[in-house]
Coordinates of C-alpha atoms in Angstrom, one line a residue:
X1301 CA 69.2 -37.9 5.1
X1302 CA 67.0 -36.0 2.4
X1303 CA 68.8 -33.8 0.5
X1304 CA 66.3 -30.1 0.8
X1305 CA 64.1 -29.0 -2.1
X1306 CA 65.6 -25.5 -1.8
X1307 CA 69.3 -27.5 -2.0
X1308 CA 71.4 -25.3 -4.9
X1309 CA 68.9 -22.6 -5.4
X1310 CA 69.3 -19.2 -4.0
X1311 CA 68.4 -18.5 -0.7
X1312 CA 64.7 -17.4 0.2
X1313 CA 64.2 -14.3 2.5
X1314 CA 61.9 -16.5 4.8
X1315 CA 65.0 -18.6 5.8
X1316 CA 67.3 -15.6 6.7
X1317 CA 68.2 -14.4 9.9
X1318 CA 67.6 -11.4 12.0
X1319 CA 70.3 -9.8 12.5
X1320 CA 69.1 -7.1 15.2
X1321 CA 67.1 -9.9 17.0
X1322 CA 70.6 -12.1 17.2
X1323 CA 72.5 -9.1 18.3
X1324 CA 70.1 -8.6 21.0
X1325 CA 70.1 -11.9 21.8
X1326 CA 74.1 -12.0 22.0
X1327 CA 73.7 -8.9 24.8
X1328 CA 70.3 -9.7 27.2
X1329 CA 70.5 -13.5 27.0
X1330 CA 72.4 -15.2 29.7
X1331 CA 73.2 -19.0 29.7
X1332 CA 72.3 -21.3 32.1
X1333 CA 75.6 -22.8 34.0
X1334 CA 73.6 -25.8 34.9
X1335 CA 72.6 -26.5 31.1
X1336 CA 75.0 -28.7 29.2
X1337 CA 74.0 -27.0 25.9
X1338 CA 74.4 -23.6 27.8
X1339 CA 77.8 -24.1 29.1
X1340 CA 81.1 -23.5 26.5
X1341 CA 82.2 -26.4 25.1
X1342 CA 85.5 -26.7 23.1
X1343 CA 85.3 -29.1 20.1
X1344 CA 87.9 -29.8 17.4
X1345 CA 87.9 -25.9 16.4
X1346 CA 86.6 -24.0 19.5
X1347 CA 83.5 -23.1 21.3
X1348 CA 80.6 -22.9 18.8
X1349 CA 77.2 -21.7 19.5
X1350 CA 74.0 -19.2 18.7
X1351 CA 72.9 -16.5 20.9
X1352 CA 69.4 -17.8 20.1
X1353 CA 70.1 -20.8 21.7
X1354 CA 72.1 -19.2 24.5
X1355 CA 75.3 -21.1 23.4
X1356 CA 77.1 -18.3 22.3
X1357 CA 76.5 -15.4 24.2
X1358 CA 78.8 -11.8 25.8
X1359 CA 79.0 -14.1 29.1
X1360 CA 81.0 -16.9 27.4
X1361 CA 83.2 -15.2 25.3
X1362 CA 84.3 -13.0 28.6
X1363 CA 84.6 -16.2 30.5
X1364 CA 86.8 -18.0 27.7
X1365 CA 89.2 -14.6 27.6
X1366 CA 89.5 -14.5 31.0
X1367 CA 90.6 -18.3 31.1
X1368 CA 93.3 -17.3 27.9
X1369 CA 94.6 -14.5 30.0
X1370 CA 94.7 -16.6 32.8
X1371 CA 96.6 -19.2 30.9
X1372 CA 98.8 -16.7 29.4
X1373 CA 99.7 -15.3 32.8
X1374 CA 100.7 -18.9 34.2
X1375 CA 102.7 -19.8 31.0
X1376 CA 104.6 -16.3 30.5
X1377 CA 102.9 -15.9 27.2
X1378 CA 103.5 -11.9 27.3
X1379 CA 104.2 -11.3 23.6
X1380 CA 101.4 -9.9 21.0
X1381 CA 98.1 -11.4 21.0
X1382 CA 96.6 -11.4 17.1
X1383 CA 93.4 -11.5 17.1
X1384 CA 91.2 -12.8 13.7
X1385 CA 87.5 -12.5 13.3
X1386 CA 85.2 -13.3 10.3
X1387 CA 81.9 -11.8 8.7
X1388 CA 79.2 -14.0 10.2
X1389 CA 77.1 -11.4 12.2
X1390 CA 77.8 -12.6 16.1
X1391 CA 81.7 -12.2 14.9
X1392 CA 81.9 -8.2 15.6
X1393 CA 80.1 -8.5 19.0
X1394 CA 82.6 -10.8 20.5
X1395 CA 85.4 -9.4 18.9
X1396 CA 84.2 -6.1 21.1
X1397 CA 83.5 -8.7 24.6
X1398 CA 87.3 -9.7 24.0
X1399 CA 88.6 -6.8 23.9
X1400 CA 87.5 -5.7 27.5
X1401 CA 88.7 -7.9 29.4
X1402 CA 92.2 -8.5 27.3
X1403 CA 92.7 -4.4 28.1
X1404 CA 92.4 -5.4 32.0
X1405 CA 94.8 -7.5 31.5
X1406 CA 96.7 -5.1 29.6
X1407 CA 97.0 -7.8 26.8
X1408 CA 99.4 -6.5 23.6
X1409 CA 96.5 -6.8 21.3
X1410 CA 96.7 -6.6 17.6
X1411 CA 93.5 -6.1 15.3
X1412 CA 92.9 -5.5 11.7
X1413 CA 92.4 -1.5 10.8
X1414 CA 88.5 -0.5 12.5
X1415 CA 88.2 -4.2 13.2
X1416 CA 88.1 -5.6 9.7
X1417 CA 87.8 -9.2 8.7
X1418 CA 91.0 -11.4 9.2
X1419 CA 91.0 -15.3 8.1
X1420 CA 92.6 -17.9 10.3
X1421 CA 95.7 -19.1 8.3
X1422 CA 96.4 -15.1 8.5
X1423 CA 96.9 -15.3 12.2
X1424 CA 98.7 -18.8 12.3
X1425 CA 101.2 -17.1 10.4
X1426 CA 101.4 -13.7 12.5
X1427 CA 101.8 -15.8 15.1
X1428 CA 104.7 -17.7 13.6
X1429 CA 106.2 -14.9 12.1
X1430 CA 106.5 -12.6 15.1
X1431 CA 107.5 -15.6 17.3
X1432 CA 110.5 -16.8 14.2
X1433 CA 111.2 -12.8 15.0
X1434 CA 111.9 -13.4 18.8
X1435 CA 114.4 -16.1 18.4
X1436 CA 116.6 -14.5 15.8
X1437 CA 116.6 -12.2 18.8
X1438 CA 114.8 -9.5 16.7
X1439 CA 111.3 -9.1 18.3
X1440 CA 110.3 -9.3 22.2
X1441 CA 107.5 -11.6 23.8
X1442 CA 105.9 -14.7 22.7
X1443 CA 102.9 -14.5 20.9
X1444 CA 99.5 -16.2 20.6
X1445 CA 96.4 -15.8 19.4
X1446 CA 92.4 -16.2 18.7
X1447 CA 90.4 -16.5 16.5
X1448 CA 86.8 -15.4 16.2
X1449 CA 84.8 -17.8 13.9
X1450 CA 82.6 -20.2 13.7
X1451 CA 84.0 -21.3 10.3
X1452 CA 81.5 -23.0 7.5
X1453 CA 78.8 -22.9 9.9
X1454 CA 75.3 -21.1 9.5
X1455 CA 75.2 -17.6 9.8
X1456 CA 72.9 -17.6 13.2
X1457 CA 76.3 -19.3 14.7
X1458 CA 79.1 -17.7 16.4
X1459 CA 82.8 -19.4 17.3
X1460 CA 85.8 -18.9 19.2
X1461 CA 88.8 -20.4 19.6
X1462 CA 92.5 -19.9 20.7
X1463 CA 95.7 -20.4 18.6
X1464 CA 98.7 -20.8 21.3
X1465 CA 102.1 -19.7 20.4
X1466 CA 102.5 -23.0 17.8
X1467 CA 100.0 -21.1 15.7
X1468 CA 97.7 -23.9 15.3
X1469 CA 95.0 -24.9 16.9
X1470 CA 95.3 -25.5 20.7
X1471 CA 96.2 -29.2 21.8
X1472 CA 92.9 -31.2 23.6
X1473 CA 95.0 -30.8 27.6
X1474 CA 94.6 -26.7 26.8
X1475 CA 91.2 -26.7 25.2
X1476 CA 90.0 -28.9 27.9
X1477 CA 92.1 -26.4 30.9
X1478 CA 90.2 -23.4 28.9
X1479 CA 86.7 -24.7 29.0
X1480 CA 86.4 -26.3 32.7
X1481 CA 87.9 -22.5 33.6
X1482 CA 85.3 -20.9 31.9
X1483 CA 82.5 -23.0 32.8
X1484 CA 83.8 -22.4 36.6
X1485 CA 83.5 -18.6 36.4
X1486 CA 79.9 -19.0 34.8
X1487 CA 79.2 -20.9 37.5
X1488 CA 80.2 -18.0 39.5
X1489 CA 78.2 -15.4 37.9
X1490 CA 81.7 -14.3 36.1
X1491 CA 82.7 -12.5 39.6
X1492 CA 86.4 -13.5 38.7
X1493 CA 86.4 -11.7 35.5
X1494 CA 88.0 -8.3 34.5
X1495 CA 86.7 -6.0 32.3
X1496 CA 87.2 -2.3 31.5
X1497 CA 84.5 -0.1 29.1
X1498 CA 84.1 -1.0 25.6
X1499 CA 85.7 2.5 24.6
X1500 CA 88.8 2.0 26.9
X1501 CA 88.9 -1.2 25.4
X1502 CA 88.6 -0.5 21.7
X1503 CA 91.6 2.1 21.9
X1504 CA 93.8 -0.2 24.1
X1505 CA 94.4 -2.5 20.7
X1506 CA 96.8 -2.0 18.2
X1507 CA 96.1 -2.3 14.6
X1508 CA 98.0 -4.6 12.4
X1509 CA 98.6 -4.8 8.8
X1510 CA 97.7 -8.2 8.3
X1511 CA 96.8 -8.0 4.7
X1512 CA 100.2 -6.3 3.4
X1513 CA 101.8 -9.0 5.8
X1514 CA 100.8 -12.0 4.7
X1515 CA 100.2 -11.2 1.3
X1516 CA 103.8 -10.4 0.6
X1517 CA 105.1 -13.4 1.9
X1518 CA 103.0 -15.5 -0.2
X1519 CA 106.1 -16.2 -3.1
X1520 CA 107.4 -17.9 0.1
X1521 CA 105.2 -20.8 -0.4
X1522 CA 103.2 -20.7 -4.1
X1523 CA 105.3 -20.2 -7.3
X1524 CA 103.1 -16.9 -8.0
X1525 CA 105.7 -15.9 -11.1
X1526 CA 104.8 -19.2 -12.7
X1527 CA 100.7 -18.4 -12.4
X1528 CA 101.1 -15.2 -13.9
X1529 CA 103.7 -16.0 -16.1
X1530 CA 101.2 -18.7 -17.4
X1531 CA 98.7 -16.3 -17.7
X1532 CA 96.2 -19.0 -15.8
X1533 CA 92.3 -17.4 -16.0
X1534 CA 91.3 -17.4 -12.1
X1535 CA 87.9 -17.0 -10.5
X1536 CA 87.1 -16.7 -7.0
X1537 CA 84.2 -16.5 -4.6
X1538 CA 85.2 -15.5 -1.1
X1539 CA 81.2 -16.7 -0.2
X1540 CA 81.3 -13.3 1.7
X1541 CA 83.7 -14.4 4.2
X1542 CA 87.2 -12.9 5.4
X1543 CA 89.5 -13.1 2.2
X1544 CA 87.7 -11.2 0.2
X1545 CA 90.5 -8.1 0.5
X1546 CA 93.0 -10.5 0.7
X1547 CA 92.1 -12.3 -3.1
X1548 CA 91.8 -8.1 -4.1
X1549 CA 95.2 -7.6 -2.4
X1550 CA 96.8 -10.8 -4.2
X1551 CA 95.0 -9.9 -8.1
X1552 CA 97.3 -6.1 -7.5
X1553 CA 100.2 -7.1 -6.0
X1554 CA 100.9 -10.0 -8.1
X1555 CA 99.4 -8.8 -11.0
X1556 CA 97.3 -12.3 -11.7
X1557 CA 94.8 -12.9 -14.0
X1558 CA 92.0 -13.6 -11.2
X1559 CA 88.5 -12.2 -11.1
X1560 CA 86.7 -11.5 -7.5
X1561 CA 82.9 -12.9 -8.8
X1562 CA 81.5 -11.7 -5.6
X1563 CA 82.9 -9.1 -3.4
X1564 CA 79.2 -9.0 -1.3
X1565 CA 79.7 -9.4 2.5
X1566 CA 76.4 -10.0 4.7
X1567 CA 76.0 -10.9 7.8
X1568 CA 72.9 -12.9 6.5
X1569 CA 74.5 -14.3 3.5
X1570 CA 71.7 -13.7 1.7
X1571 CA 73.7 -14.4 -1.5
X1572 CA 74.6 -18.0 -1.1
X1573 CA 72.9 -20.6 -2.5
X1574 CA 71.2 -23.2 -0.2
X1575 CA 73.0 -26.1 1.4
X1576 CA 71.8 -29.8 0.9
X1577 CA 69.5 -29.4 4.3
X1578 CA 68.3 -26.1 3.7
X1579 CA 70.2 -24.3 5.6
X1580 CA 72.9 -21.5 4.3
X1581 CA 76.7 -22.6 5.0
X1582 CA 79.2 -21.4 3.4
X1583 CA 81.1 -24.8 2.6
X1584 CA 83.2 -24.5 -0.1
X1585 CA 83.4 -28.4 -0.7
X1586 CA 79.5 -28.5 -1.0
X1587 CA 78.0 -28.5 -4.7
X1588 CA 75.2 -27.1 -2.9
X1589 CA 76.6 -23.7 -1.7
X1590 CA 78.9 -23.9 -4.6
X1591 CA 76.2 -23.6 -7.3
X1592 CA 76.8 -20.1 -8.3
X1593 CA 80.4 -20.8 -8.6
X1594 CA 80.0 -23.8 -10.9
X1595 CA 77.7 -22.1 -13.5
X1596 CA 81.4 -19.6 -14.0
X1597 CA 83.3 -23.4 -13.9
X1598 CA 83.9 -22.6 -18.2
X1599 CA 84.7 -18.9 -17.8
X1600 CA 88.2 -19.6 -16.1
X1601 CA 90.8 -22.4 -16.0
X1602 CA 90.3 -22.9 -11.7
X1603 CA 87.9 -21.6 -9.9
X1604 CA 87.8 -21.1 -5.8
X1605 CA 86.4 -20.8 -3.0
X1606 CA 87.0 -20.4 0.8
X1607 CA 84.5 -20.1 3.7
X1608 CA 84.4 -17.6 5.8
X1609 CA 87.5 -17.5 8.1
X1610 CA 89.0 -18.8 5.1
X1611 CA 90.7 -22.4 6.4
X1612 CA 89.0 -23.8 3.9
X1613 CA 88.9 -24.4 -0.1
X1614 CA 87.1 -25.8 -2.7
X1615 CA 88.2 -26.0 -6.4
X1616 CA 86.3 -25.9 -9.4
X1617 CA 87.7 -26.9 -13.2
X1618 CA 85.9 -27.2 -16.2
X1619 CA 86.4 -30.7 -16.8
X1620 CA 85.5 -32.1 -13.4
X1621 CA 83.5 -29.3 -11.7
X1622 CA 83.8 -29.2 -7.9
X1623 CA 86.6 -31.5 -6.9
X1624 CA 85.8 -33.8 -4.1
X1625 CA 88.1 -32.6 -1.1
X1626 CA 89.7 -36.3 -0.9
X1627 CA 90.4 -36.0 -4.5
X1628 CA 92.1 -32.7 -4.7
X1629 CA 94.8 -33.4 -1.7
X1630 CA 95.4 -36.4 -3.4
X1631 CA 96.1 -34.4 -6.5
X1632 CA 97.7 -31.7 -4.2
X1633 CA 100.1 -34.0 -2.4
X1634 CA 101.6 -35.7 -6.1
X1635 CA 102.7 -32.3 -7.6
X1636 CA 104.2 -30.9 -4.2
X1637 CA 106.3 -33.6 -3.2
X1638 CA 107.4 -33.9 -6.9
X1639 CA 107.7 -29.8 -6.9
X1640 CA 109.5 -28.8 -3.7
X1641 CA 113.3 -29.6 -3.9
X1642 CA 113.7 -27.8 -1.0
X1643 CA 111.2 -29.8 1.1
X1644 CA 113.4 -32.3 3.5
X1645 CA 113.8 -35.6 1.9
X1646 CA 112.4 -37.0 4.8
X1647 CA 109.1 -35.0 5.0
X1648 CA 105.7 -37.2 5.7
X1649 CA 102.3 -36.7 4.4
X1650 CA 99.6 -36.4 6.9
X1651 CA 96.5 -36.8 6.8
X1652 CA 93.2 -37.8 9.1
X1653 CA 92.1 -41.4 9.7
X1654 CA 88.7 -40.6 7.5
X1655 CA 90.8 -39.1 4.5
X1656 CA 91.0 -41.5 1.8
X1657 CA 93.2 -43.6 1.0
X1658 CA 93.7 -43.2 -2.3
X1659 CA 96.5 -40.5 -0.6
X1660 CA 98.1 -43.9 0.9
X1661 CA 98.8 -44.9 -2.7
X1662 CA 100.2 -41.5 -4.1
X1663 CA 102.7 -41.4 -0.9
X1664 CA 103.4 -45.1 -1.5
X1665 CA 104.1 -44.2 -5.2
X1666 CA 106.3 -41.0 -3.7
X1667 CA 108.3 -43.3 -1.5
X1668 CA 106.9 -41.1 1.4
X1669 CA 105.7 -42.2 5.1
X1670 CA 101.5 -41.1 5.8
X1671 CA 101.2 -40.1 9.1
X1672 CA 97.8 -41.0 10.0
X1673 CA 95.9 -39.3 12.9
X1674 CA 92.7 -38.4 13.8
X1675 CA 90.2 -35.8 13.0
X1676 CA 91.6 -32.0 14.1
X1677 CA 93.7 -30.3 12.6
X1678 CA 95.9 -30.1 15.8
X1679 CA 97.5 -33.2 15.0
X1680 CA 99.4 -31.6 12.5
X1681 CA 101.0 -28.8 14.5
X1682 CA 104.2 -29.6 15.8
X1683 CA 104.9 -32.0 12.5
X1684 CA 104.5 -28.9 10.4
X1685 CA 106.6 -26.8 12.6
X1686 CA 109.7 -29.1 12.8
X1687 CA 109.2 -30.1 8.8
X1688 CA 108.7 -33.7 9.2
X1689 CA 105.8 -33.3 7.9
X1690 CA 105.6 -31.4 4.3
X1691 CA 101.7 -31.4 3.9
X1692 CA 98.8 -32.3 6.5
X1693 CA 95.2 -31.9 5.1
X1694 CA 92.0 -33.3 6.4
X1695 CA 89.1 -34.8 4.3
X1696 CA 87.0 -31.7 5.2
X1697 CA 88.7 -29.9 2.5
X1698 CA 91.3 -28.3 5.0
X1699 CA 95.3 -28.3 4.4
X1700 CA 98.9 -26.4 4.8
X1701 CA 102.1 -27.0 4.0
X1702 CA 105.8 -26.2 4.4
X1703 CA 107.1 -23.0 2.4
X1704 CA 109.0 -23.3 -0.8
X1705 CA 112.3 -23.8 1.2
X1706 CA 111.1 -26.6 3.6
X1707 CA 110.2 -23.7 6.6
X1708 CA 106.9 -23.6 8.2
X1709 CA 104.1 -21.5 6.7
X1710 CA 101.3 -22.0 9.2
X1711 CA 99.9 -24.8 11.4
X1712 CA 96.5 -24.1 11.0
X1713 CA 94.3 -25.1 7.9
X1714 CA 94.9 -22.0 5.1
X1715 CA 92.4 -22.5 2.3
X1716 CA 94.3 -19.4 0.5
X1717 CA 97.5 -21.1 -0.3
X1718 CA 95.2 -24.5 -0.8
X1719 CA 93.5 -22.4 -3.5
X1720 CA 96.5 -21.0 -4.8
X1721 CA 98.2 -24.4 -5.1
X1722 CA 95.4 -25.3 -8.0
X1723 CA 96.3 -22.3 -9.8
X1724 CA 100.0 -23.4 -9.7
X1725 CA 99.7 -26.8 -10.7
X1726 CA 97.5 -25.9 -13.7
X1727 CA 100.1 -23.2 -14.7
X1728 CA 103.4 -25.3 -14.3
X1729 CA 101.8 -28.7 -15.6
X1730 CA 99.2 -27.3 -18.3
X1731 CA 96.6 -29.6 -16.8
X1732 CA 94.5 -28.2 -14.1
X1733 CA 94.2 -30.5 -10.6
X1734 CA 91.1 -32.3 -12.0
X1735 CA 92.9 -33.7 -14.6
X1736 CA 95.6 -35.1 -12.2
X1737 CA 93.4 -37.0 -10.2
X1738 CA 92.3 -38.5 -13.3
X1739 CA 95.8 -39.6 -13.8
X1740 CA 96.1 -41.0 -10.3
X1741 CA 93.0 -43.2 -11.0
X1742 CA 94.3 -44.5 -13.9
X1743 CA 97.6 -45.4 -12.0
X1744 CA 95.4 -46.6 -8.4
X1745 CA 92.2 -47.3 -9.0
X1746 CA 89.2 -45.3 -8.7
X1747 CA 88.2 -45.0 -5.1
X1748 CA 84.1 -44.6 -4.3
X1749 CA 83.4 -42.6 -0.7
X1750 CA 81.0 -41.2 1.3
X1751 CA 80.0 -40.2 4.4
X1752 CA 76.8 -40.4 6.1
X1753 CA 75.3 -40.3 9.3
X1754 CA 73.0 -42.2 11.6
X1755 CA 70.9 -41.7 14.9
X1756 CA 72.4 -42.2 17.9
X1757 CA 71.2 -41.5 21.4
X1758 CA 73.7 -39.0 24.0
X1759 CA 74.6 -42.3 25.6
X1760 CA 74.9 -44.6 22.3
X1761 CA 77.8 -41.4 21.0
X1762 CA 79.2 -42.2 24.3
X1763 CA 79.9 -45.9 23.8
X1764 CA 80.8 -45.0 20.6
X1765 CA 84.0 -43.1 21.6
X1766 CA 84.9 -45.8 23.8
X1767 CA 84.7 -48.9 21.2
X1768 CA 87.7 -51.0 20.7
X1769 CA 88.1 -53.7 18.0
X1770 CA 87.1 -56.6 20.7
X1771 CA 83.7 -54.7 20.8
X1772 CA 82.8 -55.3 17.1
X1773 CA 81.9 -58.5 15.1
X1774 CA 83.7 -57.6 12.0
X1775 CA 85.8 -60.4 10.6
X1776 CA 84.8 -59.9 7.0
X1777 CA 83.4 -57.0 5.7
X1778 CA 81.3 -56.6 2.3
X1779 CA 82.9 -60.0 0.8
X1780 CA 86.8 -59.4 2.2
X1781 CA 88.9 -60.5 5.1
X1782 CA 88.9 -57.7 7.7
X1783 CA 93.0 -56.9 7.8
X1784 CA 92.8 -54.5 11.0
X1785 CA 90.3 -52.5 13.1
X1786 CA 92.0 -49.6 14.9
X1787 CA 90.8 -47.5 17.9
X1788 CA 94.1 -45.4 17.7
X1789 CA 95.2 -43.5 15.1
X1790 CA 98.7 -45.4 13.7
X1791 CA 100.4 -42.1 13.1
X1792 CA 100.8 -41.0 16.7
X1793 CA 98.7 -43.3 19.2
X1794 CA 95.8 -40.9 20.1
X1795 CA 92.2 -42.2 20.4
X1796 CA 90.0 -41.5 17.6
X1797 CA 86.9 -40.7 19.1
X1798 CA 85.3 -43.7 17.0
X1799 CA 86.2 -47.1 15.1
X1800 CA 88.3 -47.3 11.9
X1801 CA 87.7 -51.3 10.0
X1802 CA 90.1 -51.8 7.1
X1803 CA 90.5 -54.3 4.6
X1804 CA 92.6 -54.9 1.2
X1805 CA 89.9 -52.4 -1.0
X1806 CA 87.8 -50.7 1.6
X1807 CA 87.3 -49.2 4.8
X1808 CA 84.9 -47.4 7.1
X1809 CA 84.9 -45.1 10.2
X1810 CA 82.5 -44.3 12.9
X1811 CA 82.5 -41.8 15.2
X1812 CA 80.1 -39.6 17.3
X1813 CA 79.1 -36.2 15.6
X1814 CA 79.6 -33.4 18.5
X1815 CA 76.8 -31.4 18.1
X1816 CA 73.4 -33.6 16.6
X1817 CA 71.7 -36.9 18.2
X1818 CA 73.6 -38.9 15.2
X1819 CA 77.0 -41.0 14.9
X1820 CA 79.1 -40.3 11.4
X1821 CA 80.3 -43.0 9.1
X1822 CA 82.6 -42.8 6.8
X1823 CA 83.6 -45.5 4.0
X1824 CA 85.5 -46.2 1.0
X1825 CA 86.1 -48.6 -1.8
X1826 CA 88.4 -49.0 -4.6
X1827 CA 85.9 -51.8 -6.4
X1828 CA 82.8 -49.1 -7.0
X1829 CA 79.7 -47.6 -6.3
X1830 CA 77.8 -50.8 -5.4
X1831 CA 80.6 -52.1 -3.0
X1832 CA 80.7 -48.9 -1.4
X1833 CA 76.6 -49.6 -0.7
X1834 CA 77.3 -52.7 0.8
X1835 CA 80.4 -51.4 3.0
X1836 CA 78.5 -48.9 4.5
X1837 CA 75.5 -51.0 4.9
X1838 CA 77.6 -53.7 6.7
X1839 CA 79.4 -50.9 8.7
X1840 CA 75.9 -49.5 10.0
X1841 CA 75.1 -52.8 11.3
X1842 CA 78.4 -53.9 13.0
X1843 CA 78.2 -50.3 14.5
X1844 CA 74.5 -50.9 15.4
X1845 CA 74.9 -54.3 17.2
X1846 CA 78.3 -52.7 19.2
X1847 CA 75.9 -50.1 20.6
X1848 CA 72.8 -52.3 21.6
X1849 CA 75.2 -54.1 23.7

């Protein structure tokens, strides 16, 4: 697809939103039940949407908390419910819808002081904490939580989605239970849904120190002495989103060298720079809506960047510039598993089908298993909890991992401690993570990937997600034997969604985007640029001819 003309400058009034006129939008606007597009729809991270296109609207987010509480109810989840929520504009408004129907319910809610911004790895690890808490016998209930956020996404957009007592994100059976729930009482013009007045409902939640919380435990899982002790140079660019206090909180407490470049929040983002299509998103793995932070890339030793509930990261050196996600885990995983003696000797690396695999060559170099599984980060959850897994990340630039002492941290993606991590490894090594992955190369091979996408009709996406390998004509692909075609992810069985093809130096994937008209690929070779054009040719075709059948 064309890459925009406004791509990497700053972003033009004419293209921001209207704040008032979303707002209004999120309150008079009701959905249609009988419109797919209208109804909730839990993807890999929630229920996304815009109020403009009634997809996101008061009457879904009371649905989908009446379906939590119900859940909750059945299950005997009766402990704390921490509740996050991040900058983009519907965020505040559905925070407020939440709260009145978890006071009917006489929920025990917990909320950042006069409803302040609170990333996602910050309530994975209340959640974890308080629940650690309760079986030392020290703390009563089991808790859970949600999350108000539509992540990366533009700022018109709204999200929501629910963090069970594992902390992560919920499993598909769940997600699944919560939307056909909602959908139902939609359908039924919400009559099964309690609610009490937004000012009952406002005082009925308790406010929670997350910052102090979560901050203070970070020596738990990043060698902060060593980054300070190194005096490493740190820039960061919360891109307006929910860590913004939290990098302020970190700079004082641990006393690091680390410059906040941009402490603006705006509902409209009107600071960002311009994503690839035009559109403002606050991706912290695009060059795109990283520009401003790359002109600073000579002004520290790391830069970084999360977006705005903070699950993500993207880090900048002055060598390499913005590090491609795949490239920085890769980095990542070599210095942990070499820098965590009290990780389990045992631990696996996971990582998602469309990661690359130049991560299968570091772990093979580590003597460590991959455990490979689809896209979502809810694959990683219970491997993180029980430590046989050390690190999961996702190509998306999204990762955790275990705590210094081989504990859990959190099970959800935390782009703070991701960020962190680079800052570590440039402090304890002398060479930043760019300059790592340059090593690996030189060990591995230089791996060429990319993703792009391709139209695809509703019912195409459909046969999509149901492809197996005897659907595809794909014995050879650009020049080499085809070794395997997968449907299931090897790490734990589960349908991809899509069709993985590997051979002895490339691969590609192919699954169904789940919100445009178009089908994703995803290749990779380790024999350059031009073999990586013909994979991905090749791929499109096999994928093509599967789907006119």
């Amino acid at each position: 697809m064309p890459v925009s003309p406004l791509a990497g400058q700053p972003a033009p009034p004419d293209i921001l939103i209207d704040v008032d006129a979303l707002l209004a939008a999120y309150h008079d606007e009701r959905p249609d039940p009988g419109e797919a597009s209208q109804r909730v729809s839990f993807g890999t991270s929630g229920h996304r949407g815009s109020s403009l296109r009634r997809s996101f609207n008061a009457d879904h987010i009371v649905a989908i908390t009446q379906a939590i509480c119900e859940h909750r109810a059945a299950h005997h989840v009766d402990g704390p419910l921490f509740i996050g929520v991040d900058t983009h504009a519907l965020s505040a408004p559905a925070l407020a819808s939440a709260l009145e129907v978890l006071a009917a319910h006489e929920t025990h809610t917990r909320i950042a002081p006069a409803g302040e911004a609170t990333p996602t790895p910050v309530i994975s690890h209340a959640i974890l904490t308080h629940n650690a808490r309760r079986a030392a016998g020290k703390a009563h209930g089991l808790a859970d939580g949600i999350v108000i956020t539509p992540s990366h996404n533009p700022p018109a957009d709204g999200g929501f989605k629910y963090n069970p007592p594992t902390g992560g994100p919920a499993d598909t059976g769940l997600t699944t239970w919560i939307q056909n729930r909602a959908n139902a009482l939609l359908a039924d013009g919400l009559r099964g849904v309690s609610r009490v007045p937004p000012a009952r409902a406002r005082t009925s939640a308790a406010v929670h120190d997350y910052v102090t919380a979560y901050v203070d435990d970070l020596a738990a899982v990043i060698d902060l002495d060593a980054i300070r002790g190194a005096g490493v140079r740190i820039g960061v660019d919360p891109l307006g989103g929910a860590s913004v206090a939290y990098w302020q909180a970190i700079a004082e407490r641990f006393k690091l060298d680390l410059d906040v470049v941009n402490t603006t929040v705006d509902p409209r983002f009107g600071f960002m720079t311009v994503d690839w299509d035009g559109k403002i998103r606050m991706d912290p793995s695009s060059p795109y809506a990283m520009a401003s932070l790359l002109r600073l890339k000579d002004s520290f030793d790391v830069a970084l960047a999360n977006d705005a509930d903070a699950d993500r990261h993207g880090i900048v050196t002055p060598g390499e510039g913005l590090l491609n996600p795949n490239h920085y885990l890769s980095a990542a995983i070599s210095y942990l598993f070499a820098h965590r003696d009290g990780w389990p000797s045992a631990a696996s690396i996971g990582k998602t089908l469309v990661s690359s695999s130049m991560i299968d060559r570091v772990a093979a170099g580590l003597g460590r298993e991959i455990v490979e599984v689809p896209v979502g980060f809810k694959w990683f959850v219970d491997g993180l909890i029980d430590a046989s897994l050390g690190f999961g990340g996702e190509e998306s630039a999204g990762a955790s991992f275990l705590r210094r002492d081989g504990r859990v941290w959190t099970t959800d993606k935390d782009g703070l401690i991701a960020c962190l991590l680079a800052a570590e490894i440039t402090a304890v090594t002398g060479k930043d993570p760019g300059q790592h992955y340059a090593a690996l190369t030189d060990r591995h091979g230089a791996p060429a990937y990319r993703r792009v996408d391709a139209p695809a009709s509703p019912a195409q996406k459909e046969v999509l997600t149901s492809l197996t390998p005897a659907d595809l004509d794909a014995s050879m692909l650009a020049g080499e034997p085809v070794i395997t075609a997968l449907s299931h992810a090897p790490g734990n069985g589960a349908a991809i969604g899509g069709i993985k093809v590997i051979t002895e130096n490339a691969w590609f994937a192919a699954r169904p985007s789940g919100t445009e008209d178009v089908y994703k690929i995803y290749a990779e070779s380790f024999r350059g640029p031009e073999h990586l054009d013909t994979v991905l040719a090749e791929a499109q075709s096999v994928v093509d001819t599967a789907l006119a059948r």
